[in-house]
């Protein structure tokens, strides 16, 4: 495993006393068995991984606690995970660089992990898969795939290769857009992609940004959706996708214009702390996928109304479709093969990929859309 030697302006060495003797990784895990016994036993099943991490320098390990690992292993679907899949999940918990908790700021950062070329989790653009880290309410948090928020329980345990933080959950790696949409309860979007035969297209594109409308957003224009042709639906959906640009929230700028897959342009507007895409508000930013990032928005974007502007003081934005009226049911949900809010069906269509099934169940429990802040 090749480790990149980063120069880290974020690295805080103040917490390492001069002359302090640090443990190697094996000793650190042993000394913290009260919190890390389950992780130690799991890593012990992969001697090559343990040896590689033991030799590595300049890394950060995001180590799930005993309680986190026990809960993960108790899940019924855990038995379907292959050794290769679990090993890759573990490498997603290792950052390429040494990042103390003092490096976590209120502004999000996207830090590279050592997740390799495993087919189902690899970054389709060839870049390193990342985690999002930031400090919220004075506490350090990490976001992995599925938009899951993982807390740091115990920070800054030093060892000869870097630093280890104990986490309160296993961190899911980024997954396909279609799986992410289902787990995030964006089931209308997931169903619409199926209706328009766009699932494979969107899942296989490298380096994309998706502005993903909520179920309520689709419901608000429900009267217009029943009569759309496949081409009309395709035009709407591809207006929500930006190719060849992974635009994390930190790269979005006021009055920025972004070209979409269908050729139309979106305008980013920033009012106080709120971000808008045309007239839609971003209500959940930076949901990581294996081919880019998803930002959840509260309105469906209209490719024929590119001049739509927001009302920043309104909690809910008006539809970008002037003749729209709401319907009582979430559109396209039946096509997605899921029931809105149903954890047990949130992985429909995953197939034989055991680890995605397991992690999607984990995500569905934490990332139920009604719980999004």
C-alpha positions as a Python dict, from the first residue, in 0.01 Angstrom:
ca = {
    (1, 'X'): (0, 0, 0),
    (2, 'X'): (152, 327, -106),
    (3, 'X'): (132, 607, 146),
    (4, 'X'): (148, 967, 27),
    (5, 'X'): (373, 1196, 225),
    (6, 'X'): (164, 1505, 291),
    (7, 'X'): (279, 1835, 427),
    (8, 'X'): (13, 1907, 685),
    (9, 'X'): (-50, 2266, 788),
    (10, 'X'): (-335, 2125, 994),
    (11, 'X'): (-110, 1902, 1200),
    (12, 'X'): (-94, 2004, 1564),
    (13, 'X'): (210, 1869, 1743),
    (14, 'X'): (147, 2068, 2057),
    (15, 'X'): (-33, 1775, 2212),
    (16, 'X'): (275, 1553, 2185),
    (17, 'X'): (509, 1623, 2472),
    (18, 'X'): (872, 1665, 2382),
    (19, 'X'): (1060, 1344, 2447),
    (20, 'X'): (743, 1141, 2501),
    (21, 'X'): (782, 771, 2424),
    (22, 'X'): (498, 655, 2202),
    (23, 'X'): (359, 304, 2164),
    (24, 'X'): (352, 116, 1838),
    (25, 'X'): (7, 38, 1699),
    (26, 'X'): (-17, -312, 1846),
    (27, 'X'): (71, -184, 2192),
    (28, 'X'): (-175, 104, 2162),
    (29, 'X'): (-458, -133, 2070),
    (30, 'X'): (-366, -362, 2358),
    (31, 'X'): (-345, -75, 2607),
    (32, 'X'): (-692, 41, 2501),
    (33, 'X'): (-858, -300, 2486),
    (34, 'X'): (-1147, -172, 2698),
    (35, 'X'): (-1253, 39, 2400),
    (36, 'X'): (-1089, -139, 2105),
    (37, 'X'): (-1091, -515, 2171),
    (38, 'X'): (-1342, -587, 1893),
    (39, 'X'): (-1144, -386, 1640),
    (40, 'X'): (-819, -551, 1751),
    (41, 'X'): (-969, -897, 1703),
    (42, 'X'): (-1108, -803, 1361),
    (43, 'X'): (-782, -653, 1235),
    (44, 'X'): (-604, -960, 1371),
    (45, 'X'): (-790, -1164, 1109),
    (46, 'X'): (-593, -976, 842),
    (47, 'X'): (-222, -1012, 931),
    (48, 'X'): (-115, -831, 614),
    (49, 'X'): (-332, -530, 699),
    (50, 'X'): (-211, -523, 1058),
    (51, 'X'): (150, -543, 940),
    (52, 'X'): (96, -269, 684),
    (53, 'X'): (-63, -36, 937),
    (54, 'X'): (208, -119, 1189),
    (55, 'X'): (477, -13, 943),
    (56, 'X'): (292, 293, 814),
    (57, 'X'): (378, 647, 911),
    (58, 'X'): (176, 966, 893),
    (59, 'X'): (-168, 806, 922),
    (60, 'X'): (-484, 862, 1125),
    (61, 'X'): (-697, 567, 1233),
    (62, 'X'): (-1067, 625, 1295),
    (63, 'X'): (-1125, 326, 1520),
    (64, 'X'): (-1481, 206, 1591),
    (65, 'X'): (-1538, 143, 1960),
    (66, 'X'): (-1623, -198, 2104),
    (67, 'X'): (-1991, -102, 2124),
    (68, 'X'): (-1987, 18, 1763),
    (69, 'X'): (-1826, -300, 1634),
    (70, 'X'): (-2045, -527, 1843),
    (71, 'X'): (-2360, -357, 1711),
    (72, 'X'): (-2225, -391, 1357),
    (73, 'X'): (-2148, -761, 1395),
    (74, 'X'): (-2484, -838, 1556),
    (75, 'X'): (-2671, -736, 1244),
    (76, 'X'): (-2825, -1027, 1061),
    (77, 'X'): (-2667, -922, 730),
    (78, 'X'): (-2314, -927, 877),
    (79, 'X'): (-2280, -1293, 783),
    (80, 'X'): (-2300, -1197, 415),
    (81, 'X'): (-1987, -982, 429),
    (82, 'X'): (-1685, -1131, 257),
    (83, 'X'): (-1337, -1096, 401),
    (84, 'X'): (-1233, -873, 115),
    (85, 'X'): (-1529, -641, 167),
    (86, 'X'): (-1467, -607, 540),
    (87, 'X'): (-1098, -543, 485),
    (88, 'X'): (-1180, -258, 246),
    (89, 'X'): (-1424, -108, 496),
    (90, 'X'): (-1145, -110, 754),
    (91, 'X'): (-907, 72, 518),
    (92, 'X'): (-1170, 345, 478),
    (93, 'X'): (-1114, 413, 849),
    (94, 'X'): (-749, 505, 784),
    (95, 'X'): (-663, 858, 672),
    (96, 'X'): (-358, 935, 463),
    (97, 'X'): (-207, 1198, 691),
    (98, 'X'): (-189, 1273, 1062),
    (99, 'X'): (-489, 1474, 1178),
    (100, 'X'): (-528, 1558, 1547),
    (101, 'X'): (-866, 1668, 1678),
    (102, 'X'): (-738, 2025, 1680),
    (103, 'X'): (-734, 2004, 1299),
    (104, 'X'): (-1113, 1963, 1291),
    (105, 'X'): (-1266, 2305, 1221),
    (106, 'X'): (-1619, 2440, 1178),
    (107, 'X'): (-1551, 2461, 804),
    (108, 'X'): (-1568, 2111, 654),
    (109, 'X'): (-1255, 1942, 525),
    (110, 'X'): (-1240, 1642, 293),
    (111, 'X'): (-952, 1415, 389),
    (112, 'X'): (-813, 1125, 182),
    (113, 'X'): (-838, 769, 308),
    (114, 'X'): (-645, 455, 219),
    (115, 'X'): (-950, 283, 67),
    (116, 'X'): (-814, 97, -232),
    (117, 'X'): (-939, -27, -565),
    (118, 'X'): (-1209, -263, -440),
    (119, 'X'): (-1466, -253, -719),
    (120, 'X'): (-1774, -152, -522),
    (121, 'X'): (-1621, 131, -317),
    (122, 'X'): (-1339, 269, -530),
    (123, 'X'): (-1357, 626, -647),
    (124, 'X'): (-1458, 610, -1014),
    (125, 'X'): (-1249, 917, -1090),
    (126, 'X'): (-935, 745, -966),
    (127, 'X'): (-882, 983, -675),
    (128, 'X'): (-872, 876, -310),
    (129, 'X'): (-1205, 825, -138),
    (130, 'X'): (-1249, 1085, 133),
    (131, 'X'): (-1426, 1146, 459),
    (132, 'X'): (-1573, 1477, 561),
    (133, 'X'): (-1453, 1607, 897),
    (134, 'X'): (-1562, 1909, 1096),
    (135, 'X'): (-1633, 2037, 1443),
    (136, 'X'): (-2000, 2083, 1537),
    (137, 'X'): (-2115, 2217, 1874),
    (138, 'X'): (-1757, 2189, 1994),
    (139, 'X'): (-1738, 1817, 1908),
    (140, 'X'): (-1535, 1648, 1634),
    (141, 'X'): (-1738, 1453, 1378),
    (142, 'X'): (-1667, 1245, 1069),
    (143, 'X'): (-1905, 1185, 779),
    (144, 'X'): (-1859, 885, 552),
    (145, 'X'): (-2087, 736, 290),
    (146, 'X'): (-2466, 764, 316),
    (147, 'X'): (-2436, 1097, 498),
    (148, 'X'): (-2382, 926, 832),
    (149, 'X'): (-2259, 1144, 1116),
    (150, 'X'): (-2001, 965, 1331),
    (151, 'X'): (-1882, 1110, 1661),
    (152, 'X'): (-1531, 1104, 1805),
    (153, 'X'): (-1558, 945, 2151),
    (154, 'X'): (-1194, 969, 2249),
    (155, 'X'): (-938, 1170, 2055),
    (156, 'X'): (-565, 1195, 2000),
    (157, 'X'): (-424, 858, 2104),
    (158, 'X'): (-68, 875, 1974),
    (159, 'X'): (135, 588, 1834),
    (160, 'X'): (456, 572, 1635),
    (161, 'X'): (275, 584, 1299),
    (162, 'X'): (40, 870, 1372),
    (163, 'X'): (-276, 919, 1578),
    (164, 'X'): (-592, 721, 1656),
    (165, 'X'): (-941, 849, 1738),
    (166, 'X'): (-1207, 620, 1887),
    (167, 'X'): (-1540, 654, 1699),
    (168, 'X'): (-1896, 577, 1805),
    (169, 'X'): (-1988, 388, 1487),
    (170, 'X'): (-1849, 197, 1193),
    (171, 'X'): (-1809, 441, 901),
    (172, 'X'): (-1979, 329, 578),
    (173, 'X'): (-1774, 387, 264),
    (174, 'X'): (-1925, 592, -20),
    (175, 'X'): (-2161, 393, -241),
    (176, 'X'): (-2346, 431, -569),
    (177, 'X'): (-2582, 724, -615),
    (178, 'X'): (-2880, 490, -661),
    (179, 'X'): (-2811, 304, -334),
    (180, 'X'): (-2742, 628, -149),
    (181, 'X'): (-3072, 776, -269),
    (182, 'X'): (-3270, 479, -142),
    (183, 'X'): (-3104, 474, 198),
    (184, 'X'): (-3134, 851, 238),
    (185, 'X'): (-3510, 821, 180),
    (186, 'X'): (-3479, 1002, -153),
    (187, 'X'): (-3697, 728, -293),
    (188, 'X'): (-3881, 949, -541),
    (189, 'X'): (-3548, 1038, -700),
    (190, 'X'): (-3440, 673, -696),
    (191, 'X'): (-3765, 574, -867),
    (192, 'X'): (-3743, 857, -1120),
    (193, 'X'): (-3395, 742, -1222),
    (194, 'X'): (-3538, 396, -1284),
    (195, 'X'): (-3832, 536, -1483),
    (196, 'X'): (-3594, 732, -1704),
    (197, 'X'): (-3348, 442, -1743),
    (198, 'X'): (-3073, 655, -1593),
    (199, 'X'): (-2957, 441, -1300),
    (200, 'X'): (-2659, 285, -1474),
    (201, 'X'): (-2570, 615, -1641),
    (202, 'X'): (-2560, 813, -1317),
    (203, 'X'): (-2395, 535, -1115),
    (204, 'X'): (-2115, 491, -1370),
    (205, 'X'): (-2027, 857, -1427),
    (206, 'X'): (-1699, 963, -1268),
    (207, 'X'): (-1656, 1285, -1074),
    (208, 'X'): (-2012, 1416, -1050),
    (209, 'X'): (-2225, 1641, -834),
    (210, 'X'): (-2593, 1559, -791),
    (211, 'X'): (-2850, 1803, -656),
    (212, 'X'): (-3106, 1560, -518),
    (213, 'X'): (-3467, 1674, -457),
    (214, 'X'): (-3649, 1537, -154),
    (215, 'X'): (-3964, 1329, -180),
    (216, 'X'): (-4161, 1636, -71),
    (217, 'X'): (-4009, 1830, -361),
    (218, 'X'): (-4133, 1571, -611),
    (219, 'X'): (-4468, 1560, -434),
    (220, 'X'): (-4503, 1939, -475),
    (221, 'X'): (-4504, 1905, -855),
    (222, 'X'): (-4681, 1572, -859),
    (223, 'X'): (-4961, 1677, -1094),
    (224, 'X'): (-4706, 1741, -1371),
    (225, 'X'): (-4516, 1416, -1341),
    (226, 'X'): (-4783, 1169, -1448),
    (227, 'X'): (-4787, 1289, -1809),
    (228, 'X'): (-4414, 1333, -1865),
    (229, 'X'): (-4252, 1142, -2146),
    (230, 'X'): (-3930, 954, -2075),
    (231, 'X'): (-3736, 1224, -2258),
    (232, 'X'): (-3898, 1504, -2057),
    (233, 'X'): (-3820, 1324, -1730),
    (234, 'X'): (-3464, 1266, -1851),
    (235, 'X'): (-3425, 1637, -1929),
    (236, 'X'): (-3536, 1727, -1576),
    (237, 'X'): (-3317, 1470, -1400),
    (238, 'X'): (-3001, 1544, -1601),
    (239, 'X'): (-3047, 1911, -1513),
    (240, 'X'): (-2970, 1803, -1156),
    (241, 'X'): (-2636, 1640, -1245),
    (242, 'X'): (-2302, 1812, -1300),
    (243, 'X'): (-2030, 1602, -1465),
    (244, 'X'): (-1653, 1625, -1432),
    (245, 'X'): (-1682, 1835, -1119),
    (246, 'X'): (-1709, 1713, -760),
    (247, 'X'): (-1842, 2032, -601),
    (248, 'X'): (-1825, 1994, -225),
    (249, 'X'): (-2002, 2262, -24),
    (250, 'X'): (-1671, 2438, 36),
    (251, 'X'): (-1626, 2496, -338),
    (252, 'X'): (-1971, 2647, -403),
    (253, 'X'): (-1954, 3024, -452),
    (254, 'X'): (-2212, 3301, -469),
    (255, 'X'): (-2333, 3370, -826),
    (256, 'X'): (-2137, 3071, -956),
    (257, 'X'): (-2274, 2919, -1276),
    (258, 'X'): (-2242, 2546, -1329),
    (259, 'X'): (-2319, 2358, -1650),
    (260, 'X'): (-2527, 2042, -1612),
    (261, 'X'): (-2535, 1717, -1807),
    (262, 'X'): (-2834, 1832, -2012),
    (263, 'X'): (-2650, 2147, -2118),
    (264, 'X'): (-2843, 2393, -1904),
    (265, 'X'): (-2680, 2605, -1637),
    (266, 'X'): (-2743, 2628, -1264),
    (267, 'X'): (-2675, 2936, -1055),
    (268, 'X'): (-2543, 2903, -700),
    (269, 'X'): (-2651, 3171, -456),
    (270, 'X'): (-2539, 3209, -96),
    (271, 'X'): (-2752, 3412, 144),
    (272, 'X'): (-2612, 3433, 498),
    (273, 'X'): (-2542, 3068, 579),
    (274, 'X'): (-2791, 2920, 329),
    (275, 'X'): (-2693, 2783, -11),
    (276, 'X'): (-2938, 2786, -301),
    (277, 'X'): (-2929, 2623, -644),
    (278, 'X'): (-3146, 2839, -868),
    (279, 'X'): (-3449, 2868, -639),
    (280, 'X'): (-3391, 2550, -437),
    (281, 'X'): (-3236, 2546, -92),
    (282, 'X'): (-2962, 2297, -6),
    (283, 'X'): (-3087, 2130, 312),
    (284, 'X'): (-2823, 1856, 342),
    (285, 'X'): (-2479, 1905, 190),
    (286, 'X'): (-2192, 1673, 109),
    (287, 'X'): (-2342, 1325, 104),
    (288, 'X'): (-2044, 1131, -30),
    (289, 'X'): (-2087, 874, -308),
    (290, 'X'): (-1835, 650, -482),
    (291, 'X'): (-1837, 880, -784),
    (292, 'X'): (-1876, 1225, -630),
    (293, 'X'): (-2111, 1408, -397),
    (294, 'X'): (-2485, 1463, -346),
    (295, 'X'): (-2646, 1778, -208),
    (296, 'X'): (-3009, 1736, -100),
    (297, 'X'): (-3239, 2021, -211),
    (298, 'X'): (-3596, 2114, -125),
    (299, 'X'): (-3729, 2177, -480),
    (300, 'X'): (-3714, 2007, -817),
    (301, 'X'): (-3510, 2216, -1060),
    (302, 'X'): (-3675, 2320, -1388),
    (303, 'X'): (-3451, 2320, -1697),
    (304, 'X'): (-3701, 2555, -1864),
    (305, 'X'): (-3688, 2802, -1576),
    (306, 'X'): (-3317, 2866, -1529),
    (307, 'X'): (-3383, 3216, -1393),
    (308, 'X'): (-3570, 3082, -1092),
    (309, 'X'): (-3454, 3263, -778),
    (310, 'X'): (-3496, 3182, -409),
    (311, 'X'): (-3687, 3353, -132),
    (312, 'X'): (-3422, 3324, 139),
    (313, 'X'): (-3657, 3412, 424),
    (314, 'X'): (-3907, 3139, 330),
    (315, 'X'): (-3861, 2806, 505),
    (316, 'X'): (-3985, 2623, 196),
    (317, 'X'): (-3921, 2741, -159),
    (318, 'X'): (-4198, 2763, -417),
    (319, 'X'): (-4182, 2507, -701),
    (320, 'X'): (-3987, 2614, -1009),
    (321, 'X'): (-4278, 2486, -1218),
    (322, 'X'): (-4548, 2760, -1221),
    (323, 'X'): (-4843, 2527, -1290),
    (324, 'X'): (-4748, 2270, -1029),
    (325, 'X'): (-4982, 2145, -759),
    (326, 'X'): (-4903, 1894, -490),
    (327, 'X'): (-5022, 1535, -471),
    (328, 'X'): (-5077, 1327, -160),
    (329, 'X'): (-4839, 1040, -243),
    (330, 'X'): (-4466, 1043, -308),
    (331, 'X'): (-4416, 1001, -684),
    (332, 'X'): (-4208, 718, -830),
    (333, 'X'): (-4164, 539, -498),
    (334, 'X'): (-4314, 216, -633),
    (335, 'X'): (-4062, 219, -917),
    (336, 'X'): (-3775, 244, -669),
    (337, 'X'): (-3876, -86, -510),
    (338, 'X'): (-3891, 72, -163),
    (339, 'X'): (-4149, 194, 81),
    (340, 'X'): (-4089, 546, 203),
    (341, 'X'): (-3907, 542, 533),
    (342, 'X'): (-3888, 162, 546),
    (343, 'X'): (-3548, 54, 671),
    (344, 'X'): (-3601, -309, 579),
    (345, 'X'): (-3651, -232, 211),
    (346, 'X'): (-3398, 46, 179),
    (347, 'X'): (-3147, -178, 7),
    (348, 'X'): (-3375, -304, -268),
    (349, 'X'): (-3180, -367, -585),
    (350, 'X'): (-2843, -403, -412),
    (351, 'X'): (-2817, -762, -528),
    (352, 'X'): (-2550, -990, -385),
    (353, 'X'): (-2324, -719, -246),
    (354, 'X'): (-2343, -814, 119),
    (355, 'X'): (-2150, -524, 264),
    (356, 'X'): (-2358, -263, 82),
    (357, 'X'): (-2667, -432, 216),
    (358, 'X'): (-2536, -422, 571),
    (359, 'X'): (-2413, -67, 555),
    (360, 'X'): (-2730, 50, 388),
    (361, 'X'): (-2922, -92, 682),
    (362, 'X'): (-2688, 92, 916),
    (363, 'X'): (-2737, 411, 719),
    (364, 'X'): (-3112, 378, 703),
    (365, 'X'): (-3132, 368, 1079),
    (366, 'X'): (-2923, 680, 1126),
    (367, 'X'): (-2995, 873, 808),
    (368, 'X'): (-3374, 847, 803),
    (369, 'X'): (-3465, 1159, 613),
    (370, 'X'): (-3691, 1298, 880),
    (371, 'X'): (-3389, 1312, 1110),
    (372, 'X'): (-3182, 1539, 886),
    (373, 'X'): (-3102, 1865, 1057),
}
